[in-house]
Tab-separated table of C-alpha atoms in Angstrom:
chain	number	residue	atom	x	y	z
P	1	UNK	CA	0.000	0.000	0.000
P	2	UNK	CA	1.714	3.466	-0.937
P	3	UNK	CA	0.771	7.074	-0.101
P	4	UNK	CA	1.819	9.679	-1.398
P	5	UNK	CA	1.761	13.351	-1.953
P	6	UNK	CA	1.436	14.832	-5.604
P	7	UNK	CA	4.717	16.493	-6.367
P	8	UNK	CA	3.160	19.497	-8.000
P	9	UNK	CA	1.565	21.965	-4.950
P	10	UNK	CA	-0.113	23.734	-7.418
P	11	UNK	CA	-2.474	20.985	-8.057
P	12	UNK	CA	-5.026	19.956	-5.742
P	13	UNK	CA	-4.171	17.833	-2.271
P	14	UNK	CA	-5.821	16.184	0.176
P	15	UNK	CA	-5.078	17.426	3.896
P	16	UNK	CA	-2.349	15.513	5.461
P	17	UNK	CA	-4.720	14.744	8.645
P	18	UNK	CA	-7.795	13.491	6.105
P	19	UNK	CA	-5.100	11.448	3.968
P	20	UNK	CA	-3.620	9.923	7.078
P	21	UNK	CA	-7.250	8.801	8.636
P	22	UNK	CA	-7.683	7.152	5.569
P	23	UNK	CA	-4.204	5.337	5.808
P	24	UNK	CA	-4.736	4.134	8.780
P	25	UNK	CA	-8.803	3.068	8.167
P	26	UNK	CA	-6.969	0.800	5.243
P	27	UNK	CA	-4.561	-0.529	7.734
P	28	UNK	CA	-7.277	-1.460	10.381
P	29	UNK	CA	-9.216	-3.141	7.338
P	30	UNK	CA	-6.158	-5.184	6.201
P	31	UNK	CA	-5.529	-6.126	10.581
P	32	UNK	CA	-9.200	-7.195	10.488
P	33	UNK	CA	-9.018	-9.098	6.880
P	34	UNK	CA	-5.589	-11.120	9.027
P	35	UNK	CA	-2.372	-9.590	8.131
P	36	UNK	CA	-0.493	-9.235	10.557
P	37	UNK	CA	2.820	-7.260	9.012
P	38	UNK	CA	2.771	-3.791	7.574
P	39	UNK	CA	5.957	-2.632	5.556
P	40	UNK	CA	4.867	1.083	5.736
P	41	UNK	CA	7.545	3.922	3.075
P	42	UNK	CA	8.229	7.286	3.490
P	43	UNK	CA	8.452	9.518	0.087
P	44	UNK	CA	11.122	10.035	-0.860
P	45	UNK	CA	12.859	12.915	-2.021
P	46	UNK	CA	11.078	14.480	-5.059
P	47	UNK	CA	12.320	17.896	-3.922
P	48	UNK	CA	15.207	16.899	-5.137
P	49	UNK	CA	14.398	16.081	-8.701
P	50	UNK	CA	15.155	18.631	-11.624
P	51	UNK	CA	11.942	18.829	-12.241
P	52	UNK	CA	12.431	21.810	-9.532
P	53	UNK	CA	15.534	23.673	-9.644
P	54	UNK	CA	16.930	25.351	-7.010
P	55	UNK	CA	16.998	28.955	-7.799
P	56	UNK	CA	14.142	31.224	-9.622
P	57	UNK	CA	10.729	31.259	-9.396
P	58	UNK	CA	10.740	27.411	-8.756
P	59	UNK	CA	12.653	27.620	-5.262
P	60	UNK	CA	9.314	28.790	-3.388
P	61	UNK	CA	7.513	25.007	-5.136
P	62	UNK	CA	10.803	23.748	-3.591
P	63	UNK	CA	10.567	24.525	-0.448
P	64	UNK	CA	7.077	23.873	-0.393
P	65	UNK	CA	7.377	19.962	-1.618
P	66	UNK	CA	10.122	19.705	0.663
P	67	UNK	CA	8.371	20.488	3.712
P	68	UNK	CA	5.550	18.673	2.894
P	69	UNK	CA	8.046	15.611	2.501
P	70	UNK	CA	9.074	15.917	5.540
P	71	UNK	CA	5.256	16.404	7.354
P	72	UNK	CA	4.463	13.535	4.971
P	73	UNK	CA	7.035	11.274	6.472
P	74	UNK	CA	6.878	12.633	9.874
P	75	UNK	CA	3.488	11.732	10.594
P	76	UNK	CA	4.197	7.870	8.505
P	77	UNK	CA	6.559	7.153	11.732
P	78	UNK	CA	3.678	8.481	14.358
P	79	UNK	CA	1.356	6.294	12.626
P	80	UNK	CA	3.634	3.231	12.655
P	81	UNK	CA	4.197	3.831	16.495
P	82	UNK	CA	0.440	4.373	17.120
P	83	UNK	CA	-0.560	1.148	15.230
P	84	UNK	CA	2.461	-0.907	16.965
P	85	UNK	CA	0.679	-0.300	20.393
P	86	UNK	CA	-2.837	-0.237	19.297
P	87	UNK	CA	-2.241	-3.631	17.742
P	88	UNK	CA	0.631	-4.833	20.057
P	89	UNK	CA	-0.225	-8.429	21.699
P	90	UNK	CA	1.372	-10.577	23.841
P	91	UNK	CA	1.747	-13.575	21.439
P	92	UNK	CA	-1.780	-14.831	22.503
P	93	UNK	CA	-2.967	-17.284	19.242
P	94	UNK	CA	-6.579	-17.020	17.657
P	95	UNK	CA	-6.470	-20.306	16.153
P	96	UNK	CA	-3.525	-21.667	14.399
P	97	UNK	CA	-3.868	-19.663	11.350
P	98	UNK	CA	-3.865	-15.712	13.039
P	99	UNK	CA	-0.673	-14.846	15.127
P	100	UNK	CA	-1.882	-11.834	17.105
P	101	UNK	CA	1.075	-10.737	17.446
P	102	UNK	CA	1.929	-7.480	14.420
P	103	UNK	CA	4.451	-5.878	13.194
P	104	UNK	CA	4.478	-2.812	11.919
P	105	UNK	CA	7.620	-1.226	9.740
P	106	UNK	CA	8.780	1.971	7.967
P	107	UNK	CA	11.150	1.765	5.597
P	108	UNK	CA	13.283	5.365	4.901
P	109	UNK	CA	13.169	5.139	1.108
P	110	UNK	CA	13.642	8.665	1.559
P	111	UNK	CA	16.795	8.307	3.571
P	112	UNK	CA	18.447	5.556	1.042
P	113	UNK	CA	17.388	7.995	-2.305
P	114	UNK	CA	19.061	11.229	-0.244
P	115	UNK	CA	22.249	8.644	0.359
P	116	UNK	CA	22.463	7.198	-2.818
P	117	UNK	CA	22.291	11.467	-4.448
P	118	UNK	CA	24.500	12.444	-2.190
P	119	UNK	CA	27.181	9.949	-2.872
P	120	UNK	CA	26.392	7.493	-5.451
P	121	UNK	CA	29.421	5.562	-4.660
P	122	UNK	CA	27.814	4.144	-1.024
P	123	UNK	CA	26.586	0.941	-2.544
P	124	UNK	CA	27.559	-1.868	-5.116
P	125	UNK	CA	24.254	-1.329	-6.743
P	126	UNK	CA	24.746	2.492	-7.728
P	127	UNK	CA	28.494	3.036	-7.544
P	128	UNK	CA	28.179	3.059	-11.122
P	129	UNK	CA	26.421	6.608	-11.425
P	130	UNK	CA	28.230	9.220	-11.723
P	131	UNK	CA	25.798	11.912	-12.611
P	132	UNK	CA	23.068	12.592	-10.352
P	133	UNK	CA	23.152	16.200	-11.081
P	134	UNK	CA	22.192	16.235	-15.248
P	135	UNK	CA	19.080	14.864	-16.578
P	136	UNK	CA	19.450	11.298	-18.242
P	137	UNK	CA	18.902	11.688	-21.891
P	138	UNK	CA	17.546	8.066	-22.236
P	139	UNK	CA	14.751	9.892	-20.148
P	140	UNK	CA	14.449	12.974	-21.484
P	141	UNK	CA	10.964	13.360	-23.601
């Protein structure tokens, strides 16, 4: 299940308070439907794309995506630690299918993306890139 924001502010959003009630409604379904793990991901950093440079009249959009980001993710890590002790158990069973015990994730795919921008080099799996500055021109449409 993914979240996200739309990275253009100028186009309609849903409040961060409505979008997370929903999140967490669709979590509660999935807990009541028997799952048991939740692998919950932050956004990750579309502020930093060149869709949005960093200077001009596109610095204000900038700022703007990356501080709702941030909010974004921010409230992703309350939520996990709200559902962990909502749904926390003490290993009691159901029946032998339903553990009641959950577990409940984030993964920073917003940390990893800043790492691997900052310094391609970090792991075996991007050290190869050595632009992450220039637009690719395999992409470019």
């Amino acid at each position: 299940m993914y979240y996200g924001r739309n990275p253009d502010p100028r186009l309609p959003t849903v409040p961060l308070a409505k979008l997370f009630v929903s999140y967490r409604t669709r979590v509660l379904e999935l807990y009541e439907a028997g799952a048991r793990n939740f692998l919950l991901m932050t956004v990750p950093p579309f502020d930093r794309s060149l869709k949005f440079p960093a200077d001009g009249e596109e610095l204000e959009r900038r700022n703007q995506l990356s501080a709702d980001i941030a909010a974004f993710n921010a409230r992703l890590y309350e939520m996990a630690d709200n559902l962990r002790h909502a749904l926390g158990h003490d290993g009691e069973y159901i029946d032998d299918r339903k553990s009641l015990e959950v577990e409940v994730h984030v993964f920073d795919v917003h940390r990893l993306y800043s790492r691997v921008l900052q310094e391609s080099t970090a792991f075996a799996q991007t050290e190869a890139i050595v632009d992450t500055e220039s637009i690719c021109e395999e992409m470019e449409m």
